[in-house]
């Protein structure tokens, strides 16, 4: 699964980092940085929670 | 018999209750009852980007998604007026709506001032209609007075300043935000002064005056401020009036256990109206935050729809606010024995303050430290000790030359 970020929607609130810090990190400019755009082994549930938990609906999972 | 889920309250928590029930596999009937005419919409933008103009109304879903994909009966513009937990019916708009599972997600209602309804130009900022009225007044270049230096009021002030409008914030307490961020209220409120907002603390409003429409605000210290727009930001009260006499335990919200269950069969509460037992902090909490409203809604919806599936819900509270060009983020609870600046410094408006209760880290406040805050949220979730938190902060400081960036 691929992680797709809509950077026009993301405001760097960091909830995704809370659920899956191995994948998501917000920098001090408030920009989201992904360590990988492919969901790592065993992290699908955490990434799903990050997608659902995003207040700006900036994250999507794609096959 | 098909099981029926009724969700009362059609904002974030109510919507997530519906989605949570469907995601958990519930294929019964779902009815969503909302007091406002509008489809569910998102509230945080209303006091932020929406006030700047241009932004569209932040509806969550198209009506077709709600009634089609999610197969929900929408009952909007209809206020619930009563609950009978024995008969298992909700009274709404003169109808009795029977339920098997119920989610109470009626949120909170903005406090206002006595007499405020009689004058045009005086608003709270909670609903979409409120936001439209405030935005229209700002479009007309209103001289603005904000009553209450809390988060909503401060965001309104920030929005008005962005447009170059004169703004005064009046706060009855000597220091703003004491309940929200404890000792760190002062550095937050300093942002107002730095951005040209007139902040008057320690003085109460005695009267709103005008002929049909507000013209001035009179303060206890004798001063008078000319105003075309007054926004009352005095907090919100859990919307439980319709539940009086229902037998539910009401005490600053619907009192729930750790699974969000309110007591009677099938009845759960979620979002701003719920005061539930948060196992992480070993006490009841009522939060008015986006994340907990969404998560509680999803959990309560699944639990109410599918009996026997309820699970404890715990969270580290998180809220954010945008003032001028500063992002303020808070995680955990401000109820603490000690507050200490762990990263950065107050003067630069870039810092993390940590909150200690006993020997535990219980809270963290960040100004323009988006990279750090969630790392401390994770520590709080792990029930980290204060000394572990300080060690972690020291390690982060080493990563950041000079401690500021």
CSV table of C-alpha atoms in Angstrom, one decimal:
chain,number,residue,atom,x,y,z
A,1,UNK,CA,0.0,0.0,0.0
A,2,UNK,CA,1.1,3.5,-0.9
A,3,UNK,CA,0.7,6.6,1.3
A,4,UNK,CA,-0.5,9.6,-0.5
A,5,UNK,CA,-0.2,13.1,1.1
A,6,UNK,CA,-2.2,16.1,-0.2
A,7,UNK,CA,0.1,18.8,0.8
A,8,UNK,CA,-2.4,21.5,-0.1
A,9,UNK,CA,-4.5,20.1,2.8
A,10,UNK,CA,-1.9,19.1,5.4
A,11,UNK,CA,-1.3,21.8,8.1
A,12,UNK,CA,1.2,19.7,10.1
A,13,UNK,CA,-1.0,19.0,13.1
A,14,UNK,CA,1.0,15.8,13.8
A,15,UNK,CA,-1.7,13.4,14.6
A,16,UNK,CA,-0.3,11.0,12.0
A,17,UNK,CA,3.0,11.2,13.8
A,18,UNK,CA,1.3,10.2,17.0
A,19,UNK,CA,-0.1,7.0,15.5
A,20,UNK,CA,2.9,6.0,13.3
A,21,UNK,CA,6.1,7.9,14.2
A,22,UNK,CA,8.1,5.4,12.2
A,23,UNK,CA,6.5,6.8,9.0
A,24,UNK,CA,5.4,10.3,9.7
A,25,UNK,CA,7.3,13.3,11.2
A,26,UNK,CA,6.4,17.0,11.2
A,27,UNK,CA,9.3,19.4,11.0
A,28,UNK,CA,9.5,22.7,12.7
A,29,UNK,CA,8.1,24.5,9.7
A,30,UNK,CA,5.0,22.4,10.2
A,31,UNK,CA,5.8,20.4,7.0
A,32,UNK,CA,5.1,16.7,7.0
A,33,UNK,CA,8.0,14.4,6.2
A,34,UNK,CA,7.5,10.8,5.3
A,35,UNK,CA,10.3,8.3,6.0
A,36,UNK,CA,8.8,6.1,3.3
A,37,UNK,CA,5.7,6.3,1.0
A,38,UNK,CA,5.1,2.6,1.2
A,39,UNK,CA,3.4,1.1,4.3
A,40,UNK,CA,6.1,-0.9,6.2
A,41,UNK,CA,5.5,-4.5,7.2
A,42,UNK,CA,3.2,-4.7,10.3
A,43,UNK,CA,2.3,-1.0,10.3
A,44,UNK,CA,-0.9,-1.1,8.3
A,45,UNK,CA,-3.2,-0.6,11.3
A,46,UNK,CA,-1.2,2.3,12.6
A,47,UNK,CA,-1.1,4.0,9.2
A,48,UNK,CA,-4.8,3.4,8.8
A,49,UNK,CA,-5.4,5.2,12.2
A,50,UNK,CA,-3.2,8.0,11.0
A,51,UNK,CA,-5.3,8.4,7.8
A,52,UNK,CA,-8.6,8.3,9.8
A,53,UNK,CA,-7.2,10.6,12.5
A,54,UNK,CA,-6.1,13.4,10.2
A,55,UNK,CA,-8.3,16.4,10.8
A,56,UNK,CA,-7.7,17.9,7.4
A,57,UNK,CA,-8.2,14.6,5.5
A,58,UNK,CA,-4.8,15.0,3.9
A,59,UNK,CA,-3.8,11.4,3.9
A,60,UNK,CA,-4.9,8.6,1.6
A,61,UNK,CA,-4.0,4.9,1.2
A,62,UNK,CA,-3.7,3.6,-2.3
A,63,UNK,CA,-3.0,0.0,-3.5
B,1,UNK,CA,-35.6,-7.8,14.1
B,2,UNK,CA,-33.1,-5.3,12.6
B,3,UNK,CA,-31.2,-3.5,15.3
B,4,UNK,CA,-31.4,0.3,15.2
B,5,UNK,CA,-28.7,2.7,16.1
B,6,UNK,CA,-29.7,6.3,16.9
B,7,UNK,CA,-27.1,9.0,17.1
B,8,UNK,CA,-28.1,12.3,18.6
B,9,UNK,CA,-25.8,15.1,17.5
B,10,UNK,CA,-24.6,15.6,13.8
B,11,UNK,CA,-21.2,17.1,14.2
B,12,UNK,CA,-17.8,15.4,14.2
B,13,UNK,CA,-18.5,12.9,17.0
B,14,UNK,CA,-21.9,11.9,15.6
B,15,UNK,CA,-20.6,11.5,12.1
B,16,UNK,CA,-17.7,9.3,13.4
B,17,UNK,CA,-20.2,7.3,15.4
B,18,UNK,CA,-22.1,6.4,12.2
B,19,UNK,CA,-18.9,5.7,10.3
B,20,UNK,CA,-17.5,3.7,13.3
B,21,UNK,CA,-20.6,1.5,13.4
B,22,UNK,CA,-20.5,0.8,9.7
B,23,UNK,CA,-16.7,0.1,9.8
B,24,UNK,CA,-17.3,-2.4,12.6
B,25,UNK,CA,-19.7,-4.3,10.4
B,26,UNK,CA,-23.1,-3.0,11.6
B,27,UNK,CA,-25.7,-3.4,8.9
B,28,UNK,CA,-28.8,-2.4,10.8
B,29,UNK,CA,-30.7,0.9,10.6
B,30,UNK,CA,-29.0,4.2,11.6
B,31,UNK,CA,-30.7,7.4,12.3
B,32,UNK,CA,-28.7,10.6,12.8
B,33,UNK,CA,-30.5,13.5,14.5
B,34,UNK,CA,-29.0,17.0,14.4
B,35,UNK,CA,-30.3,20.3,15.8
B,36,UNK,CA,-28.8,22.4,13.0
B,37,UNK,CA,-30.1,22.4,9.5
B,38,UNK,CA,-26.6,21.9,8.1
B,39,UNK,CA,-25.0,18.6,7.1
B,40,UNK,CA,-22.2,17.7,9.4
B,41,UNK,CA,-19.3,20.2,9.2
B,42,UNK,CA,-15.9,20.7,10.7
B,43,UNK,CA,-15.5,23.3,13.5
B,44,UNK,CA,-11.8,24.1,13.9
B,45,UNK,CA,-11.5,26.0,10.6
B,46,UNK,CA,-14.5,28.2,11.5
B,47,UNK,CA,-12.3,30.4,13.8
B,48,UNK,CA,-9.2,30.1,11.7
B,49,UNK,CA,-9.0,29.9,7.8
B,50,UNK,CA,-12.7,30.4,7.4
B,51,UNK,CA,-12.6,33.8,9.0
B,52,UNK,CA,-9.9,35.0,6.6
B,53,UNK,CA,-12.4,34.8,3.8
B,54,UNK,CA,-12.4,32.7,0.7
B,55,UNK,CA,-12.5,29.3,2.4
B,56,UNK,CA,-15.5,27.1,1.6
B,57,UNK,CA,-17.9,25.8,4.2
B,58,UNK,CA,-16.0,22.8,5.7
B,59,UNK,CA,-18.7,20.1,5.2
B,60,UNK,CA,-17.4,16.6,6.0
B,61,UNK,CA,-19.4,14.6,3.5
B,62,UNK,CA,-21.8,15.0,0.7
B,63,UNK,CA,-25.4,14.2,1.5
B,64,UNK,CA,-25.2,11.3,-1.0
B,65,UNK,CA,-22.4,9.7,0.9
B,66,UNK,CA,-24.4,9.9,4.1
B,67,UNK,CA,-27.6,8.6,2.8
B,68,UNK,CA,-26.1,6.2,0.2
B,69,UNK,CA,-22.8,4.7,1.2
B,70,UNK,CA,-23.4,5.0,4.9
B,71,UNK,CA,-27.1,4.3,4.6
B,72,UNK,CA,-28.2,6.9,7.2
B,73,UNK,CA,-31.6,8.4,7.8
B,74,UNK,CA,-30.8,12.1,8.3
B,75,UNK,CA,-33.1,14.0,10.7
B,76,UNK,CA,-31.6,17.5,10.6
B,77,UNK,CA,-33.0,20.8,11.9
B,78,UNK,CA,-34.5,18.7,14.7
B,79,UNK,CA,-33.5,19.1,18.3
B,80,UNK,CA,-33.8,16.1,20.7
B,81,UNK,CA,-35.9,17.1,23.7
B,82,UNK,CA,-36.0,14.0,25.8
B,83,UNK,CA,-34.8,10.5,26.5
B,84,UNK,CA,-36.6,7.5,28.1
B,85,UNK,CA,-34.0,4.8,28.8
B,86,UNK,CA,-36.7,2.4,30.1
B,87,UNK,CA,-38.7,2.5,26.8
B,88,UNK,CA,-35.5,3.1,24.8
B,89,UNK,CA,-36.8,6.1,22.9
B,90,UNK,CA,-35.4,9.5,22.0
B,91,UNK,CA,-38.0,12.3,21.8
B,92,UNK,CA,-37.2,14.7,18.9
B,93,UNK,CA,-39.3,17.1,17.0
B,94,UNK,CA,-42.5,15.7,18.6
B,95,UNK,CA,-41.6,12.1,17.5
B,96,UNK,CA,-40.5,9.1,19.6
B,97,UNK,CA,-37.6,7.5,18.0
B,98,UNK,CA,-36.9,4.0,19.3
B,99,UNK,CA,-33.4,2.7,19.6
B,100,UNK,CA,-31.5,-0.4,20.5
B,101,UNK,CA,-28.2,1.4,20.6
B,102,UNK,CA,-27.8,5.2,21.3
B,103,UNK,CA,-24.9,7.5,21.0
B,104,UNK,CA,-25.3,10.9,22.7
B,105,UNK,CA,-23.1,13.4,20.9
B,106,UNK,CA,-24.9,16.7,21.4
B,107,UNK,CA,-21.6,18.6,22.1
B,108,UNK,CA,-21.5,21.8,23.9
B,109,UNK,CA,-23.2,25.2,23.6
B,110,UNK,CA,-21.3,28.5,23.7
B,111,UNK,CA,-21.8,30.6,26.8
B,112,UNK,CA,-23.1,34.0,26.2
B,113,UNK,CA,-23.6,37.2,28.1
B,114,UNK,CA,-26.9,38.4,29.7
B,115,UNK,CA,-28.6,40.7,27.2
B,116,UNK,CA,-26.4,39.7,24.3
B,117,UNK,CA,-29.3,38.4,22.2
B,118,UNK,CA,-31.0,41.8,22.2
B,119,UNK,CA,-28.2,43.6,20.3
B,120,UNK,CA,-27.2,42.9,16.7
B,121,UNK,CA,-23.5,42.6,16.2
B,122,UNK,CA,-22.9,40.4,19.2
B,123,UNK,CA,-22.0,36.8,18.5
B,124,UNK,CA,-20.5,33.7,19.9
B,125,UNK,CA,-18.4,31.5,17.6
B,126,UNK,CA,-19.4,27.9,17.8
B,127,UNK,CA,-21.6,27.1,14.8
B,128,UNK,CA,-21.4,27.7,11.1
B,129,UNK,CA,-24.1,30.4,11.3
B,130,UNK,CA,-22.0,32.1,14.0
B,131,UNK,CA,-18.9,32.0,11.8
B,132,UNK,CA,-20.8,33.3,8.7
B,133,UNK,CA,-22.0,36.3,10.8
B,134,UNK,CA,-18.6,37.0,12.3
B,135,UNK,CA,-16.9,36.8,8.9
B,136,UNK,CA,-19.5,39.1,7.3
B,137,UNK,CA,-18.8,41.7,10.1
B,138,UNK,CA,-15.0,41.4,9.5
B,139,UNK,CA,-15.6,41.8,5.7
B,140,UNK,CA,-17.4,45.1,6.6
B,141,UNK,CA,-14.2,46.1,8.5
B,142,UNK,CA,-15.7,46.0,12.0
B,143,UNK,CA,-14.0,47.4,15.0
B,144,UNK,CA,-13.9,44.3,17.0
B,145,UNK,CA,-14.1,43.5,20.7
B,146,UNK,CA,-13.5,40.0,21.9
B,147,UNK,CA,-14.7,39.1,25.3
B,148,UNK,CA,-12.6,36.3,26.8
B,149,UNK,CA,-8.9,35.7,25.9
B,150,UNK,CA,-9.4,31.9,25.5
B,151,UNK,CA,-8.5,30.0,22.3
B,152,UNK,CA,-11.6,30.9,20.2
B,153,UNK,CA,-11.5,34.5,21.2
B,154,UNK,CA,-7.8,34.7,20.5
B,155,UNK,CA,-8.2,33.2,17.1
B,156,UNK,CA,-10.9,35.7,16.2
B,157,UNK,CA,-8.5,38.5,17.3
B,158,UNK,CA,-5.8,37.0,15.2
B,159,UNK,CA,-8.2,36.9,12.2
B,160,UNK,CA,-9.2,40.5,12.6
B,161,UNK,CA,-5.6,41.7,12.9
B,162,UNK,CA,-4.7,39.8,9.7
B,163,UNK,CA,-7.1,42.1,8.0
B,164,UNK,CA,-5.6,45.1,9.8
B,165,UNK,CA,-8.7,45.8,11.9
B,166,UNK,CA,-8.5,47.3,15.4
B,167,UNK,CA,-9.2,44.6,18.0
B,168,UNK,CA,-9.5,44.7,21.8
B,169,UNK,CA,-9.5,41.5,23.9
B,170,UNK,CA,-11.1,41.8,27.3
B,171,UNK,CA,-10.3,39.2,29.9
B,172,UNK,CA,-11.7,39.1,33.4
B,173,UNK,CA,-8.9,37.0,34.8
B,174,UNK,CA,-5.5,38.7,35.5
B,175,UNK,CA,-3.8,36.2,33.3
B,176,UNK,CA,-5.5,34.5,30.3
B,177,UNK,CA,-5.7,30.7,29.7
B,178,UNK,CA,-4.9,29.6,33.2
B,179,UNK,CA,-7.3,26.7,33.0
B,180,UNK,CA,-6.1,25.6,29.5
B,181,UNK,CA,-2.3,25.9,29.8
B,182,UNK,CA,-1.7,26.8,33.5
B,183,UNK,CA,1.4,29.0,34.1
B,184,UNK,CA,2.1,29.4,30.4
B,185,UNK,CA,-0.8,31.7,29.8
B,186,UNK,CA,1.4,34.8,29.9
B,187,UNK,CA,3.7,33.8,27.0
B,188,UNK,CA,0.7,32.9,24.9
B,189,UNK,CA,-1.1,36.2,25.6
B,190,UNK,CA,2.1,38.1,24.8
B,191,UNK,CA,1.4,37.2,21.2
B,192,UNK,CA,-1.5,39.6,21.2
B,193,UNK,CA,0.6,42.5,22.3
B,194,UNK,CA,3.3,41.7,19.7
B,195,UNK,CA,0.7,41.7,17.0
B,196,UNK,CA,-1.1,44.9,17.8
B,197,UNK,CA,-4.1,43.5,19.7
B,198,UNK,CA,-5.1,45.6,22.7
B,199,UNK,CA,-5.3,43.1,25.6
B,200,UNK,CA,-7.1,44.2,28.7
B,201,UNK,CA,-6.8,41.7,31.6
B,202,UNK,CA,-8.3,41.7,35.1
B,203,UNK,CA,-11.3,43.8,34.1
B,204,UNK,CA,-14.9,42.6,33.5
B,205,UNK,CA,-17.4,43.8,31.0
B,206,UNK,CA,-20.2,45.7,32.7
B,207,UNK,CA,-22.4,46.5,29.7
B,208,UNK,CA,-22.9,46.1,26.0
B,209,UNK,CA,-24.5,49.3,24.8
B,210,UNK,CA,-26.2,50.5,21.6
B,211,UNK,CA,-29.5,51.2,19.9
B,212,UNK,CA,-30.6,47.9,18.5
B,213,UNK,CA,-27.0,47.2,17.4
B,214,UNK,CA,-23.9,47.1,19.6
B,215,UNK,CA,-21.9,50.4,19.5
B,216,UNK,CA,-19.7,50.2,22.6
B,217,UNK,CA,-18.5,48.0,25.4
B,218,UNK,CA,-18.3,49.4,28.9
B,219,UNK,CA,-15.7,47.9,31.3
B,220,UNK,CA,-15.5,47.7,35.1
B,221,UNK,CA,-12.4,49.9,35.1
B,222,UNK,CA,-14.6,52.7,33.7
B,223,UNK,CA,-13.2,52.6,30.1
B,224,UNK,CA,-15.4,52.4,27.1
B,225,UNK,CA,-14.5,50.7,23.8
B,226,UNK,CA,-16.2,51.6,20.5
B,227,UNK,CA,-17.3,48.4,18.7
B,228,UNK,CA,-19.2,47.2,15.6
B,229,UNK,CA,-18.6,43.5,16.4
B,230,UNK,CA,-18.5,41.8,19.7
B,231,UNK,CA,-17.5,38.2,19.9
B,232,UNK,CA,-18.1,36.4,23.2
B,233,UNK,CA,-15.5,33.7,23.8
B,234,UNK,CA,-16.5,32.6,27.3
B,235,UNK,CA,-16.3,28.8,26.9
B,236,UNK,CA,-19.0,26.3,26.3
B,237,UNK,CA,-21.3,24.2,28.4
B,238,UNK,CA,-22.0,20.5,27.8
B,239,UNK,CA,-25.4,20.2,26.0
B,240,UNK,CA,-27.3,18.0,28.5
B,241,UNK,CA,-30.4,20.0,29.1
B,242,UNK,CA,-32.5,17.6,27.0
B,243,UNK,CA,-31.3,14.7,29.3
B,244,UNK,CA,-32.6,16.2,32.5
B,245,UNK,CA,-34.9,13.7,34.2
B,246,UNK,CA,-33.7,10.9,32.0
B,247,UNK,CA,-31.9,9.2,34.9
B,248,UNK,CA,-28.5,9.5,33.3
B,249,UNK,CA,-25.8,10.9,35.6
B,250,UNK,CA,-25.2,14.5,34.5
B,251,UNK,CA,-22.3,16.4,36.1
B,252,UNK,CA,-20.5,18.7,33.7
B,253,UNK,CA,-21.5,16.3,30.9
B,254,UNK,CA,-22.8,12.8,30.6
B,255,UNK,CA,-20.8,10.8,33.1
B,256,UNK,CA,-19.5,7.6,31.5
B,257,UNK,CA,-17.2,4.7,32.3
B,258,UNK,CA,-13.9,4.0,30.5
B,259,UNK,CA,-15.9,2.4,27.6
B,260,UNK,CA,-18.0,5.6,27.2
B,261,UNK,CA,-21.0,3.7,28.5
B,262,UNK,CA,-23.5,6.0,30.3
B,263,UNK,CA,-25.1,3.2,32.3
B,264,UNK,CA,-28.5,2.2,30.8
B,265,UNK,CA,-28.5,-0.6,28.2
B,266,UNK,CA,-27.0,0.5,24.9
B,267,UNK,CA,-26.4,4.1,25.8
B,268,UNK,CA,-23.0,5.7,25.1
B,269,UNK,CA,-21.8,9.3,24.9
B,270,UNK,CA,-19.0,10.8,22.8
B,271,UNK,CA,-17.3,14.1,22.2
B,272,UNK,CA,-17.7,17.4,24.1
B,273,UNK,CA,-20.8,16.2,25.9
B,274,UNK,CA,-19.1,13.1,27.4
B,275,UNK,CA,-17.3,13.1,30.7
B,276,UNK,CA,-15.7,9.7,30.7
B,277,UNK,CA,-13.1,7.9,32.8
B,278,UNK,CA,-9.7,8.3,31.1
B,279,UNK,CA,-7.7,5.3,32.4
B,280,UNK,CA,-4.4,7.0,31.4
B,281,UNK,CA,-4.9,9.8,33.9
B,282,UNK,CA,-7.1,7.7,36.3
B,283,UNK,CA,-9.9,10.3,36.4
B,284,UNK,CA,-13.0,11.6,34.6
B,285,UNK,CA,-12.4,14.1,31.8
B,286,UNK,CA,-14.5,16.2,29.5
B,287,UNK,CA,-12.6,17.3,26.5
B,288,UNK,CA,-13.6,19.8,23.8
B,289,UNK,CA,-10.9,18.6,21.3
B,290,UNK,CA,-11.1,17.4,17.7
B,291,UNK,CA,-9.2,14.2,18.1
B,292,UNK,CA,-11.0,12.9,21.1
B,293,UNK,CA,-14.3,13.8,19.7
B,294,UNK,CA,-13.5,11.8,16.5
B,295,UNK,CA,-12.1,8.8,18.3
B,296,UNK,CA,-14.8,8.7,21.0
B,297,UNK,CA,-17.4,8.9,18.3
B,298,UNK,CA,-16.0,6.0,16.4
B,299,UNK,CA,-15.7,3.9,19.6
B,300,UNK,CA,-19.1,4.7,20.9
B,301,UNK,CA,-20.8,4.1,17.6
B,302,UNK,CA,-19.3,0.6,17.3
B,303,UNK,CA,-20.0,-0.2,20.9
B,304,UNK,CA,-23.7,1.0,20.8
B,305,UNK,CA,-24.3,-0.8,17.5
B,306,UNK,CA,-22.8,-4.1,18.4
B,307,UNK,CA,-23.4,-5.2,22.0
B,308,UNK,CA,-20.5,-6.8,23.8
B,309,UNK,CA,-17.8,-5.1,21.7
B,310,UNK,CA,-17.2,-2.0,23.9
B,311,UNK,CA,-13.5,-1.4,24.8
B,312,UNK,CA,-11.9,1.1,27.1
B,313,UNK,CA,-10.8,4.3,25.5
B,314,UNK,CA,-7.9,6.2,26.7
B,315,UNK,CA,-6.1,9.2,25.2
B,316,UNK,CA,-3.6,11.9,25.7
B,317,UNK,CA,-5.7,15.0,25.1
B,318,UNK,CA,-4.4,17.2,22.2
B,319,UNK,CA,-5.5,20.5,20.9
B,320,UNK,CA,-4.0,23.1,18.7
B,321,UNK,CA,-4.6,26.8,18.0
B,322,UNK,CA,-3.3,29.2,15.4
B,323,UNK,CA,-2.6,32.7,16.6
B,324,UNK,CA,-1.1,35.2,14.1
B,325,UNK,CA,1.8,33.2,12.7
B,326,UNK,CA,2.2,31.0,15.7
B,327,UNK,CA,1.1,27.4,16.0
B,328,UNK,CA,0.2,26.6,19.6
B,329,UNK,CA,-0.1,22.9,20.5
B,330,UNK,CA,-0.9,21.3,23.9
B,331,UNK,CA,-0.9,17.6,24.8
B,332,UNK,CA,-2.0,16.1,28.1
B,333,UNK,CA,-3.3,18.0,31.1
B,334,UNK,CA,-2.2,21.4,32.6
B,335,UNK,CA,-3.1,20.2,36.1
B,336,UNK,CA,0.4,20.0,37.5
B,337,UNK,CA,2.9,20.7,40.3
B,338,UNK,CA,5.6,22.2,38.2
B,339,UNK,CA,6.0,23.6,34.7
B,340,UNK,CA,9.5,23.8,33.1
B,341,UNK,CA,10.7,25.1,29.8
B,342,UNK,CA,12.5,22.1,28.3
B,343,UNK,CA,13.4,23.2,24.8
B,344,UNK,CA,13.8,26.6,23.2
B,345,UNK,CA,13.0,29.8,24.9
B,346,UNK,CA,10.0,32.0,25.5
B,347,UNK,CA,11.5,35.1,24.0
B,348,UNK,CA,11.8,33.5,20.5
B,349,UNK,CA,8.2,32.2,20.6
B,350,UNK,CA,9.7,28.7,20.0
B,351,UNK,CA,9.6,26.5,23.0
B,352,UNK,CA,8.3,23.4,24.6
B,353,UNK,CA,7.1,23.6,28.3
B,354,UNK,CA,6.7,20.4,30.2
B,355,UNK,CA,4.2,19.8,33.0
B,356,UNK,CA,4.9,17.5,36.0
B,357,UNK,CA,2.4,16.0,38.4
B,358,UNK,CA,4.0,13.9,41.1
B,359,UNK,CA,6.8,12.0,39.4
B,360,UNK,CA,5.0,11.8,36.0
B,361,UNK,CA,5.1,13.9,32.9
B,362,UNK,CA,1.4,14.8,32.3
B,363,UNK,CA,1.5,17.7,29.8
B,364,UNK,CA,3.5,19.6,27.2
B,365,UNK,CA,2.9,22.9,25.5
B,366,UNK,CA,4.6,23.8,22.3
B,367,UNK,CA,4.8,27.2,20.5
B,368,UNK,CA,6.2,26.8,16.9
B,369,UNK,CA,7.7,23.4,17.9
B,370,UNK,CA,5.8,21.1,15.6
B,371,UNK,CA,8.6,18.7,15.4
B,372,UNK,CA,8.8,18.1,19.2
B,373,UNK,CA,5.3,18.0,20.5
B,374,UNK,CA,4.1,14.6,19.4
B,375,UNK,CA,7.3,13.0,20.8
B,376,UNK,CA,6.2,14.3,24.2
B,377,UNK,CA,2.7,13.1,23.6
B,378,UNK,CA,4.1,9.6,23.1
B,379,UNK,CA,6.0,9.9,26.4
B,380,UNK,CA,2.8,10.9,28.2
B,381,UNK,CA,0.9,7.9,26.6
B,382,UNK,CA,3.7,5.6,27.9
B,383,UNK,CA,3.2,7.1,31.4
B,384,UNK,CA,6.8,8.3,31.4
B,385,UNK,CA,8.4,9.6,34.6
B,386,UNK,CA,9.5,13.2,34.9
B,387,UNK,CA,13.1,12.3,34.9
B,388,UNK,CA,12.7,10.2,31.7
B,389,UNK,CA,11.0,13.2,30.2
B,390,UNK,CA,13.8,15.6,31.2
B,391,UNK,CA,16.4,13.1,29.8
B,392,UNK,CA,14.5,12.9,26.6
B,393,UNK,CA,14.4,16.7,26.3
B,394,UNK,CA,18.1,16.9,26.9
B,395,UNK,CA,18.7,14.5,24.1
B,396,UNK,CA,16.5,16.5,21.8
B,397,UNK,CA,18.4,19.7,22.7
B,398,UNK,CA,21.6,18.0,21.6
B,399,UNK,CA,20.0,17.4,18.2
B,400,UNK,CA,19.1,21.1,17.9
B,401,UNK,CA,22.2,23.4,18.0
B,402,UNK,CA,21.6,26.1,20.5
B,403,UNK,CA,18.3,24.6,21.5
B,404,UNK,CA,16.5,27.0,19.1
B,405,UNK,CA,15.8,26.7,15.4
